[in-house]
Amino acid sequence: MRAVYVVDAVRTPFGRYGGALAGIRPDDLAAHVIASIAERNDQHTADEVIFGNANGAGEENRNVARMAALLAGLPVTTPGATVNRLCGSGMEAVVQAYRMIALGDASTVIAGGVESMTRAPWVLPKPEKAFPAGGQELVSTTLGWRLVNPKMPAEHTVPLGEGAELIADKHGVSRAEQDAYALASHQKAAKASFAREIVPIGGLTRDEGIREDTSMEALARLKPVFRKNGTVTAGNSSPLNDGAAALLLTDEAGLRGREPLARITACAASALEPRYFGLGPVEAAGRALAKAGKAFGDLATFELNEAFAAQVLGCLAELPDLDPAIVNPDGGAIALGHPLGASGARLTGTVAHRLAAAGSGAGLACLCIGVGQGLAVVLER
């Protein structure tokens, strides 16, 4: 097995739904980060481009990896594959690139993810019979369940926010605790600098969702979204976003004298009851660490995607050996944003940059995935 290195990681700032990046197609967002990472690393060829994307129904044109590689100006001989593990798609792309290089099937791969939740289209299902006389219903592809198979058990298809409420019930997470966590995410993000990883686009130089002026009072005024007397609100949940992220991965030969940010040493996926999807990172993180021969106490940094504050707090309750102080020190998706296909690549790249800045250590990136999965990657320097 070859060692696999992260040479660099970049991302766009994440835009709000309908915000600064609303006018930019997802394939152009992806092309931007591919071109940016190629240019600043003098790496204009790659054995493969692998990108994650949770939609695929619109301007991604089904295989956004190949489309973006062409738009970015990579040689037409560069293959491209798009993968979908919903919220984990960008990390799944990194995992597949890691395996490809480790097995010797490639030397250098550009891996990442993209999502424009603003531009996700409505779809019109084909009618069961030709020439229907009645109206046909358009279905949004932005987020969540759609065109559900009637055979699917109802307990598997609860909305994501209701899943967060169930985790809050299970672990006794209060509304105040969720709001306090969300406030801390915004405060940390407002103080953080992502200059080493952000490549501006569309006039946007900073994540658009950071609210440095929010407060517990402002968050407390928001009404629950999923239950009449619930605890999950727009303020303690990740928003809908647009953005892209990319990593340059290579083996020893592909380094060409460059100093890598970090080395990927293990990865793992897990699955559980779909309604408790938010707890997926718990087992995935433990499995990945075991493969790497590490324990939670060995970690210097830990990136856990903040789909919902209730979900993060539920995971922390089930990870007593993890020091909460090392989790998302620069804020998380509640403040930075969660463009589904890009988030996993963003998390992995952030850990790599943080380890490079520290000069040594081990870190882990993980996230929960809708329909009950978790995914984790261990990096070391």
JSON list of N, CA and C in Angstrom, two decimals, residues 101-163:
[
{"chain": "A", "resi": 101, "resn": "ILE", "atom": "N", "xyz": [-5.02, 5.74, -5.06]},
{"chain": "A", "resi": 101, "resn": "ILE", "atom": "CA", "xyz": [-3.58, 5.99, -4.98]},
{"chain": "A", "resi": 101, "resn": "ILE", "atom": "C", "xyz": [-2.89, 4.93, -4.14]},
{"chain": "A", "resi": 102, "resn": "ALA", "atom": "N", "xyz": [-3.49, 4.56, -3.02]},
{"chain": "A", "resi": 102, "resn": "ALA", "atom": "CA", "xyz": [-2.89, 3.56, -2.14]},
{"chain": "A", "resi": 102, "resn": "ALA", "atom": "C", "xyz": [-2.69, 2.23, -2.85]},
{"chain": "A", "resi": 103, "resn": "LEU", "atom": "N", "xyz": [-3.61, 1.88, -3.74]},
{"chain": "A", "resi": 103, "resn": "LEU", "atom": "CA", "xyz": [-3.53, 0.62, -4.47]},
{"chain": "A", "resi": 103, "resn": "LEU", "atom": "C", "xyz": [-2.66, 0.70, -5.72]},
{"chain": "A", "resi": 104, "resn": "GLY", "atom": "N", "xyz": [-2.18, 1.91, -6.04]},
{"chain": "A", "resi": 104, "resn": "GLY", "atom": "CA", "xyz": [-1.33, 2.05, -7.20]},
{"chain": "A", "resi": 104, "resn": "GLY", "atom": "C", "xyz": [-2.06, 2.23, -8.51]},
{"chain": "A", "resi": 105, "resn": "ASP", "atom": "N", "xyz": [-3.37, 2.46, -8.46]},
{"chain": "A", "resi": 105, "resn": "ASP", "atom": "CA", "xyz": [-4.14, 2.67, -9.68]},
{"chain": "A", "resi": 105, "resn": "ASP", "atom": "C", "xyz": [-3.99, 4.09, -10.22]},
{"chain": "A", "resi": 106, "resn": "ALA", "atom": "N", "xyz": [-3.46, 4.99, -9.39]},
{"chain": "A", "resi": 106, "resn": "ALA", "atom": "CA", "xyz": [-3.23, 6.37, -9.80]},
{"chain": "A", "resi": 106, "resn": "ALA", "atom": "C", "xyz": [-2.09, 6.93, -8.95]},
{"chain": "A", "resi": 107, "resn": "SER", "atom": "N", "xyz": [-1.46, 7.97, -9.45]},
{"chain": "A", "resi": 107, "resn": "SER", "atom": "CA", "xyz": [-0.43, 8.65, -8.68]},
{"chain": "A", "resi": 107, "resn": "SER", "atom": "C", "xyz": [-0.94, 9.97, -8.12]},
{"chain": "A", "resi": 108, "resn": "THR", "atom": "N", "xyz": [-1.72, 10.70, -8.93]},
{"chain": "A", "resi": 108, "resn": "THR", "atom": "CA", "xyz": [-2.24, 12.01, -8.53]},
{"chain": "A", "resi": 108, "resn": "THR", "atom": "C", "xyz": [-3.72, 12.11, -8.88]},
{"chain": "A", "resi": 109, "resn": "VAL", "atom": "N", "xyz": [-4.51, 12.52, -7.91]},
{"chain": "A", "resi": 109, "resn": "VAL", "atom": "CA", "xyz": [-5.96, 12.65, -8.11]},
{"chain": "A", "resi": 109, "resn": "VAL", "atom": "C", "xyz": [-6.43, 13.98, -7.51]},
{"chain": "A", "resi": 110, "resn": "ILE", "atom": "N", "xyz": [-7.29, 14.67, -8.21]},
{"chain": "A", "resi": 110, "resn": "ILE", "atom": "CA", "xyz": [-7.98, 15.83, -7.65]},
{"chain": "A", "resi": 110, "resn": "ILE", "atom": "C", "xyz": [-9.36, 15.36, -7.20]},
{"chain": "A", "resi": 111, "resn": "ALA", "atom": "N", "xyz": [-9.62, 15.51, -5.92]},
{"chain": "A", "resi": 111, "resn": "ALA", "atom": "CA", "xyz": [-10.88, 15.03, -5.33]},
{"chain": "A", "resi": 111, "resn": "ALA", "atom": "C", "xyz": [-11.58, 16.17, -4.61]},
{"chain": "A", "resi": 112, "resn": "GLY", "atom": "N", "xyz": [-12.89, 16.16, -4.63]},
{"chain": "A", "resi": 112, "resn": "GLY", "atom": "CA", "xyz": [-13.62, 17.23, -3.94]},
{"chain": "A", "resi": 112, "resn": "GLY", "atom": "C", "xyz": [-15.11, 17.06, -4.05]},
{"chain": "A", "resi": 113, "resn": "GLY", "atom": "N", "xyz": [-15.82, 18.17, -3.99]},
{"chain": "A", "resi": 113, "resn": "GLY", "atom": "CA", "xyz": [-17.27, 18.10, -4.06]},
{"chain": "A", "resi": 113, "resn": "GLY", "atom": "C", "xyz": [-17.87, 19.46, -4.33]},
{"chain": "A", "resi": 114, "resn": "VAL", "atom": "N", "xyz": [-19.11, 19.46, -4.77]},
{"chain": "A", "resi": 114, "resn": "VAL", "atom": "CA", "xyz": [-19.78, 20.71, -5.13]},
{"chain": "A", "resi": 114, "resn": "VAL", "atom": "C", "xyz": [-21.27, 20.56, -4.92]},
{"chain": "A", "resi": 115, "resn": "GLU", "atom": "N", "xyz": [-21.90, 21.68, -4.59]},
{"chain": "A", "resi": 115, "resn": "GLU", "atom": "CA", "xyz": [-23.36, 21.73, -4.51]},
{"chain": "A", "resi": 115, "resn": "GLU", "atom": "C", "xyz": [-23.82, 23.17, -4.67]},
{"chain": "A", "resi": 116, "resn": "SER", "atom": "N", "xyz": [-24.81, 23.36, -5.52]},
{"chain": "A", "resi": 116, "resn": "SER", "atom": "CA", "xyz": [-25.54, 24.63, -5.53]},
{"chain": "A", "resi": 116, "resn": "SER", "atom": "C", "xyz": [-26.96, 24.30, -5.14]},
{"chain": "A", "resi": 117, "resn": "MET", "atom": "N", "xyz": [-27.27, 24.52, -3.87]},
{"chain": "A", "resi": 117, "resn": "MET", "atom": "CA", "xyz": [-28.62, 24.24, -3.40]},
{"chain": "A", "resi": 117, "resn": "MET", "atom": "C", "xyz": [-29.59, 25.28, -3.92]},
{"chain": "A", "resi": 118, "resn": "THR", "atom": "N", "xyz": [-29.07, 26.49, -4.22]},
{"chain": "A", "resi": 118, "resn": "THR", "atom": "CA", "xyz": [-29.91, 27.53, -4.81]},
{"chain": "A", "resi": 118, "resn": "THR", "atom": "C", "xyz": [-30.42, 27.10, -6.17]},
{"chain": "A", "resi": 119, "resn": "ARG", "atom": "N", "xyz": [-29.54, 26.51, -6.97]},
{"chain": "A", "resi": 119, "resn": "ARG", "atom": "CA", "xyz": [-29.88, 26.22, -8.36]},
{"chain": "A", "resi": 119, "resn": "ARG", "atom": "C", "xyz": [-30.40, 24.80, -8.57]},
{"chain": "A", "resi": 120, "resn": "ALA", "atom": "N", "xyz": [-30.59, 24.05, -7.48]},
{"chain": "A", "resi": 120, "resn": "ALA", "atom": "CA", "xyz": [-31.17, 22.70, -7.61]},
{"chain": "A", "resi": 120, "resn": "ALA", "atom": "C", "xyz": [-32.55, 22.82, -8.26]},
{"chain": "A", "resi": 121, "resn": "PRO", "atom": "N", "xyz": [-32.80, 22.08, -9.31]},
{"chain": "A", "resi": 121, "resn": "PRO", "atom": "CA", "xyz": [-34.04, 22.26, -10.06]},
{"chain": "A", "resi": 121, "resn": "PRO", "atom": "C", "xyz": [-35.25, 21.56, -9.45]},
{"chain": "A", "resi": 122, "resn": "TRP", "atom": "N", "xyz": [-36.41, 21.91, -9.94]},
{"chain": "A", "resi": 122, "resn": "TRP", "atom": "CA", "xyz": [-37.60, 21.10, -9.73]},
{"chain": "A", "resi": 122, "resn": "TRP", "atom": "C", "xyz": [-37.62, 20.02, -10.81]},
{"chain": "A", "resi": 123, "resn": "VAL", "atom": "N", "xyz": [-38.11, 18.86, -10.47]},
{"chain": "A", "resi": 123, "resn": "VAL", "atom": "CA", "xyz": [-38.21, 17.80, -11.47]},
{"chain": "A", "resi": 123, "resn": "VAL", "atom": "C", "xyz": [-39.67, 17.43, -11.67]},
{"chain": "A", "resi": 124, "resn": "LEU", "atom": "N", "xyz": [-39.97, 17.03, -12.87]},
{"chain": "A", "resi": 124, "resn": "LEU", "atom": "CA", "xyz": [-41.32, 16.61, -13.22]},
{"chain": "A", "resi": 124, "resn": "LEU", "atom": "C", "xyz": [-41.29, 15.12, -13.54]},
{"chain": "A", "resi": 125, "resn": "PRO", "atom": "N", "xyz": [-41.83, 14.29, -12.65]},
{"chain": "A", "resi": 125, "resn": "PRO", "atom": "CA", "xyz": [-41.83, 12.84, -12.92]},
{"chain": "A", "resi": 125, "resn": "PRO", "atom": "C", "xyz": [-42.63, 12.52, -14.18]},
{"chain": "A", "resi": 126, "resn": "LYS", "atom": "N", "xyz": [-42.20, 11.49, -14.89]},
{"chain": "A", "resi": 126, "resn": "LYS", "atom": "CA", "xyz": [-42.96, 11.05, -16.04]},
{"chain": "A", "resi": 126, "resn": "LYS", "atom": "C", "xyz": [-44.28, 10.44, -15.57]},
{"chain": "A", "resi": 127, "resn": "PRO", "atom": "N", "xyz": [-45.37, 10.68, -16.27]},
{"chain": "A", "resi": 127, "resn": "PRO", "atom": "CA", "xyz": [-46.65, 10.09, -15.87]},
{"chain": "A", "resi": 127, "resn": "PRO", "atom": "C", "xyz": [-46.65, 8.58, -16.07]},
{"chain": "A", "resi": 128, "resn": "GLU", "atom": "N", "xyz": [-47.45, 7.90, -15.27]},
{"chain": "A", "resi": 128, "resn": "GLU", "atom": "CA", "xyz": [-47.54, 6.44, -15.39]},
{"chain": "A", "resi": 128, "resn": "GLU", "atom": "C", "xyz": [-48.12, 6.02, -16.73]},
{"chain": "A", "resi": 129, "resn": "LYS", "atom": "N", "xyz": [-49.01, 6.84, -17.26]},
{"chain": "A", "resi": 129, "resn": "LYS", "atom": "CA", "xyz": [-49.63, 6.53, -18.55]},
{"chain": "A", "resi": 129, "resn": "LYS", "atom": "C", "xyz": [-49.47, 7.74, -19.48]},
{"chain": "A", "resi": 130, "resn": "ALA", "atom": "N", "xyz": [-49.45, 7.47, -20.75]},
{"chain": "A", "resi": 130, "resn": "ALA", "atom": "CA", "xyz": [-49.29, 8.54, -21.73]},
{"chain": "A", "resi": 130, "resn": "ALA", "atom": "C", "xyz": [-50.51, 9.46, -21.77]},
{"chain": "A", "resi": 131, "resn": "PHE", "atom": "N", "xyz": [-50.28, 10.68, -22.14]},
{"chain": "A", "resi": 131, "resn": "PHE", "atom": "CA", "xyz": [-51.33, 11.67, -22.38]},
{"chain": "A", "resi": 131, "resn": "PHE", "atom": "C", "xyz": [-52.24, 11.89, -21.17]},
{"chain": "A", "resi": 132, "resn": "PRO", "atom": "N", "xyz": [-51.66, 12.23, -19.99]},
{"chain": "A", "resi": 132, "resn": "PRO", "atom": "CA", "xyz": [-52.52, 12.47, -18.82]},
{"chain": "A", "resi": 132, "resn": "PRO", "atom": "C", "xyz": [-53.37, 13.72, -19.02]},
{"chain": "A", "resi": 133, "resn": "ALA", "atom": "N", "xyz": [-54.60, 13.67, -18.56]},
{"chain": "A", "resi": 133, "resn": "ALA", "atom": "CA", "xyz": [-55.50, 14.81, -18.71]},
{"chain": "A", "resi": 133, "resn": "ALA", "atom": "C", "xyz": [-55.34, 15.82, -17.59]},
{"chain": "A", "resi": 134, "resn": "GLY", "atom": "N", "xyz": [-54.90, 15.35, -16.42]},
{"chain": "A", "resi": 134, "resn": "GLY", "atom": "CA", "xyz": [-54.78, 16.24, -15.26]},
{"chain": "A", "resi": 134, "resn": "GLY", "atom": "C", "xyz": [-53.42, 16.89, -15.17]},
{"chain": "A", "resi": 135, "resn": "GLY", "atom": "N", "xyz": [-53.24, 17.68, -14.11]},
{"chain": "A", "resi": 135, "resn": "GLY", "atom": "CA", "xyz": [-51.98, 18.36, -13.87]},
{"chain": "A", "resi": 135, "resn": "GLY", "atom": "C", "xyz": [-50.91, 17.42, -13.34]},
{"chain": "A", "resi": 136, "resn": "GLN", "atom": "N", "xyz": [-49.67, 17.84, -13.46]},
{"chain": "A", "resi": 136, "resn": "GLN", "atom": "CA", "xyz": [-48.53, 17.07, -12.95]},
{"chain": "A", "resi": 136, "resn": "GLN", "atom": "C", "xyz": [-47.80, 17.91, -11.92]},
{"chain": "A", "resi": 137, "resn": "GLU", "atom": "N", "xyz": [-47.32, 17.28, -10.86]},
{"chain": "A", "resi": 137, "resn": "GLU", "atom": "CA", "xyz": [-46.68, 18.00, -9.75]},
{"chain": "A", "resi": 137, "resn": "GLU", "atom": "C", "xyz": [-45.16, 18.04, -9.90]},
{"chain": "A", "resi": 138, "resn": "LEU", "atom": "N", "xyz": [-44.60, 19.25, -9.81]},
{"chain": "A", "resi": 138, "resn": "LEU", "atom": "CA", "xyz": [-43.16, 19.42, -9.79]},
{"chain": "A", "resi": 138, "resn": "LEU", "atom": "C", "xyz": [-42.63, 19.11, -8.39]},
{"chain": "A", "resi": 139, "resn": "VAL", "atom": "N", "xyz": [-41.43, 18.53, -8.30]},
{"chain": "A", "resi": 139, "resn": "VAL", "atom": "CA", "xyz": [-40.83, 18.15, -7.02]},
{"chain": "A", "resi": 139, "resn": "VAL", "atom": "C", "xyz": [-39.49, 18.86, -6.88]},
{"chain": "A", "resi": 140, "resn": "SER", "atom": "N", "xyz": [-39.25, 19.51, -5.75]},
{"chain": "A", "resi": 140, "resn": "SER", "atom": "CA", "xyz": [-37.97, 20.19, -5.51]},
{"chain": "A", "resi": 140, "resn": "SER", "atom": "C", "xyz": [-36.87, 19.18, -5.23]},
{"chain": "A", "resi": 141, "resn": "THR", "atom": "N", "xyz": [-35.68, 19.43, -5.79]},
{"chain": "A", "resi": 141, "resn": "THR", "atom": "CA", "xyz": [-34.52, 18.56, -5.53]},
{"chain": "A", "resi": 141, "resn": "THR", "atom": "C", "xyz": [-33.54, 19.20, -4.56]},
{"chain": "A", "resi": 142, "resn": "THR", "atom": "N", "xyz": [-33.92, 20.29, -3.91]},
{"chain": "A", "resi": 142, "resn": "THR", "atom": "CA", "xyz": [-32.98, 21.03, -3.07]},
{"chain": "A", "resi": 142, "resn": "THR", "atom": "C", "xyz": [-32.48, 20.22, -1.90]},
{"chain": "A", "resi": 143, "resn": "LEU", "atom": "N", "xyz": [-33.36, 19.56, -1.16]},
{"chain": "A", "resi": 143, "resn": "LEU", "atom": "CA", "xyz": [-32.97, 18.87, 0.06]},
{"chain": "A", "resi": 143, "resn": "LEU", "atom": "C", "xyz": [-34.05, 17.87, 0.46]},
{"chain": "A", "resi": 144, "resn": "GLY", "atom": "N", "xyz": [-33.62, 16.76, 1.01]},
{"chain": "A", "resi": 144, "resn": "GLY", "atom": "CA", "xyz": [-34.56, 15.84, 1.64]},
{"chain": "A", "resi": 144, "resn": "GLY", "atom": "C", "xyz": [-35.18, 14.82, 0.70]},
{"chain": "A", "resi": 145, "resn": "TRP", "atom": "N", "xyz": [-36.15, 14.09, 1.25]},
{"chain": "A", "resi": 145, "resn": "TRP", "atom": "CA", "xyz": [-36.80, 13.01, 0.51]},
{"chain": "A", "resi": 145, "resn": "TRP", "atom": "C", "xyz": [-37.62, 13.53, -0.66]},
{"chain": "A", "resi": 146, "resn": "ARG", "atom": "N", "xyz": [-37.62, 12.76, -1.74]},
{"chain": "A", "resi": 146, "resn": "ARG", "atom": "CA", "xyz": [-38.49, 13.07, -2.88]},
{"chain": "A", "resi": 146, "resn": "ARG", "atom": "C", "xyz": [-38.76, 11.78, -3.65]},
{"chain": "A", "resi": 147, "resn": "LEU", "atom": "N", "xyz": [-39.93, 11.68, -4.25]},
{"chain": "A", "resi": 147, "resn": "LEU", "atom": "CA", "xyz": [-40.33, 10.51, -5.03]},
{"chain": "A", "resi": 147, "resn": "LEU", "atom": "C", "xyz": [-40.07, 9.23, -4.24]},
{"chain": "A", "resi": 148, "resn": "VAL", "atom": "N", "xyz": [-40.54, 9.22, -3.00]},
{"chain": "A", "resi": 148, "resn": "VAL", "atom": "CA", "xyz": [-40.26, 8.11, -2.08]},
{"chain": "A", "resi": 148, "resn": "VAL", "atom": "C", "xyz": [-40.94, 6.83, -2.53]},
{"chain": "A", "resi": 149, "resn": "ASN", "atom": "N", "xyz": [-40.22, 5.75, -2.49]},
{"chain": "A", "resi": 149, "resn": "ASN", "atom": "CA", "xyz": [-40.77, 4.44, -2.80]},
{"chain": "A", "resi": 149, "resn": "ASN", "atom": "C", "xyz": [-41.84, 4.10, -1.76]},
{"chain": "A", "resi": 150, "resn": "PRO", "atom": "N", "xyz": [-43.07, 3.78, -2.17]},
{"chain": "A", "resi": 150, "resn": "PRO", "atom": "CA", "xyz": [-44.13, 3.48, -1.20]},
{"chain": "A", "resi": 150, "resn": "PRO", "atom": "C", "xyz": [-43.82, 2.25, -0.34]},
{"chain": "A", "resi": 151, "resn": "LYS", "atom": "N", "xyz": [-42.86, 1.44, -0.76]},
{"chain": "A", "resi": 151, "resn": "LYS", "atom": "CA", "xyz": [-42.48, 0.27, 0.05]},
{"chain": "A", "resi": 151, "resn": "LYS", "atom": "C", "xyz": [-41.56, 0.64, 1.21]},
{"chain": "A", "resi": 152, "resn": "MET", "atom": "N", "xyz": [-41.01, 1.85, 1.19]},
{"chain": "A", "resi": 152, "resn": "MET", "atom": "CA", "xyz": [-40.07, 2.25, 2.23]},
{"chain": "A", "resi": 152, "resn": "MET", "atom": "C", "xyz": [-40.80, 2.46, 3.56]},
{"chain": "A", "resi": 153, "resn": "PRO", "atom": "N", "xyz": [-40.33, 1.80, 4.65]},
{"chain": "A", "resi": 153, "resn": "PRO", "atom": "CA", "xyz": [-40.99, 1.98, 5.94]},
{"chain": "A", "resi": 153, "resn": "PRO", "atom": "C", "xyz": [-41.01, 3.45, 6.36]},
{"chain": "A", "resi": 154, "resn": "ALA", "atom": "N", "xyz": [-42.11, 3.89, 6.92]},
{"chain": "A", "resi": 154, "resn": "ALA", "atom": "CA", "xyz": [-42.29, 5.30, 7.27]},
{"chain": "A", "resi": 154, "resn": "ALA", "atom": "C", "xyz": [-41.24, 5.78, 8.27]},
{"chain": "A", "resi": 155, "resn": "GLU", "atom": "N", "xyz": [-40.79, 4.89, 9.17]},
{"chain": "A", "resi": 155, "resn": "GLU", "atom": "CA", "xyz": [-39.81, 5.31, 10.18]},
{"chain": "A", "resi": 155, "resn": "GLU", "atom": "C", "xyz": [-38.44, 5.62, 9.57]},
{"chain": "A", "resi": 156, "resn": "HIS", "atom": "N", "xyz": [-38.23, 5.18, 8.32]},
{"chain": "A", "resi": 156, "resn": "HIS", "atom": "CA", "xyz": [-36.96, 5.47, 7.65]},
{"chain": "A", "resi": 156, "resn": "HIS", "atom": "C", "xyz": [-36.97, 6.80, 6.92]},
{"chain": "A", "resi": 157, "resn": "THR", "atom": "N", "xyz": [-38.15, 7.40, 6.76]},
{"chain": "A", "resi": 157, "resn": "THR", "atom": "CA", "xyz": [-38.26, 8.59, 5.91]},
{"chain": "A", "resi": 157, "resn": "THR", "atom": "C", "xyz": [-38.63, 9.85, 6.69]},
{"chain": "A", "resi": 158, "resn": "VAL", "atom": "N", "xyz": [-38.31, 9.89, 7.99]},
{"chain": "A", "resi": 158, "resn": "VAL", "atom": "CA", "xyz": [-38.60, 11.10, 8.75]},
{"chain": "A", "resi": 158, "resn": "VAL", "atom": "C", "xyz": [-37.74, 12.24, 8.21]},
{"chain": "A", "resi": 159, "resn": "PRO", "atom": "N", "xyz": [-38.24, 13.47, 8.22]},
{"chain": "A", "resi": 159, "resn": "PRO", "atom": "CA", "xyz": [-37.44, 14.61, 7.76]},
{"chain": "A", "resi": 159, "resn": "PRO", "atom": "C", "xyz": [-36.16, 14.74, 8.59]},
{"chain": "A", "resi": 160, "resn": "LEU", "atom": "N", "xyz": [-35.13, 15.34, 8.00]},
{"chain": "A", "resi": 160, "resn": "LEU", "atom": "CA", "xyz": [-33.85, 15.49, 8.69]},
{"chain": "A", "resi": 160, "resn": "LEU", "atom": "C", "xyz": [-34.00, 16.23, 10.01]},
{"chain": "A", "resi": 161, "resn": "GLY", "atom": "N", "xyz": [-34.80, 17.28, 10.01]},
{"chain": "A", "resi": 161, "resn": "GLY", "atom": "CA", "xyz": [-34.98, 18.05, 11.23]},
{"chain": "A", "resi": 161, "resn": "GLY", "atom": "C", "xyz": [-35.68, 17.27, 12.32]},
{"chain": "A", "resi": 162, "resn": "GLU", "atom": "N", "xyz": [-36.62, 16.41, 11.94]},
{"chain": "A", "resi": 162, "resn": "GLU", "atom": "CA", "xyz": [-37.27, 15.55, 12.93]},
{"chain": "A", "resi": 162, "resn": "GLU", "atom": "C", "xyz": [-36.26, 14.55, 13.48]},
{"chain": "A", "resi": 163, "resn": "GLY", "atom": "N", "xyz": [-35.33, 14.11, 12.63]},
{"chain": "A", "resi": 163, "resn": "GLY", "atom": "CA", "xyz": [-34.26, 13.24, 13.13]},
{"chain": "A", "resi": 163, "resn": "GLY", "atom": "C", "xyz": [-33.43, 13.94, 14.19]}
]
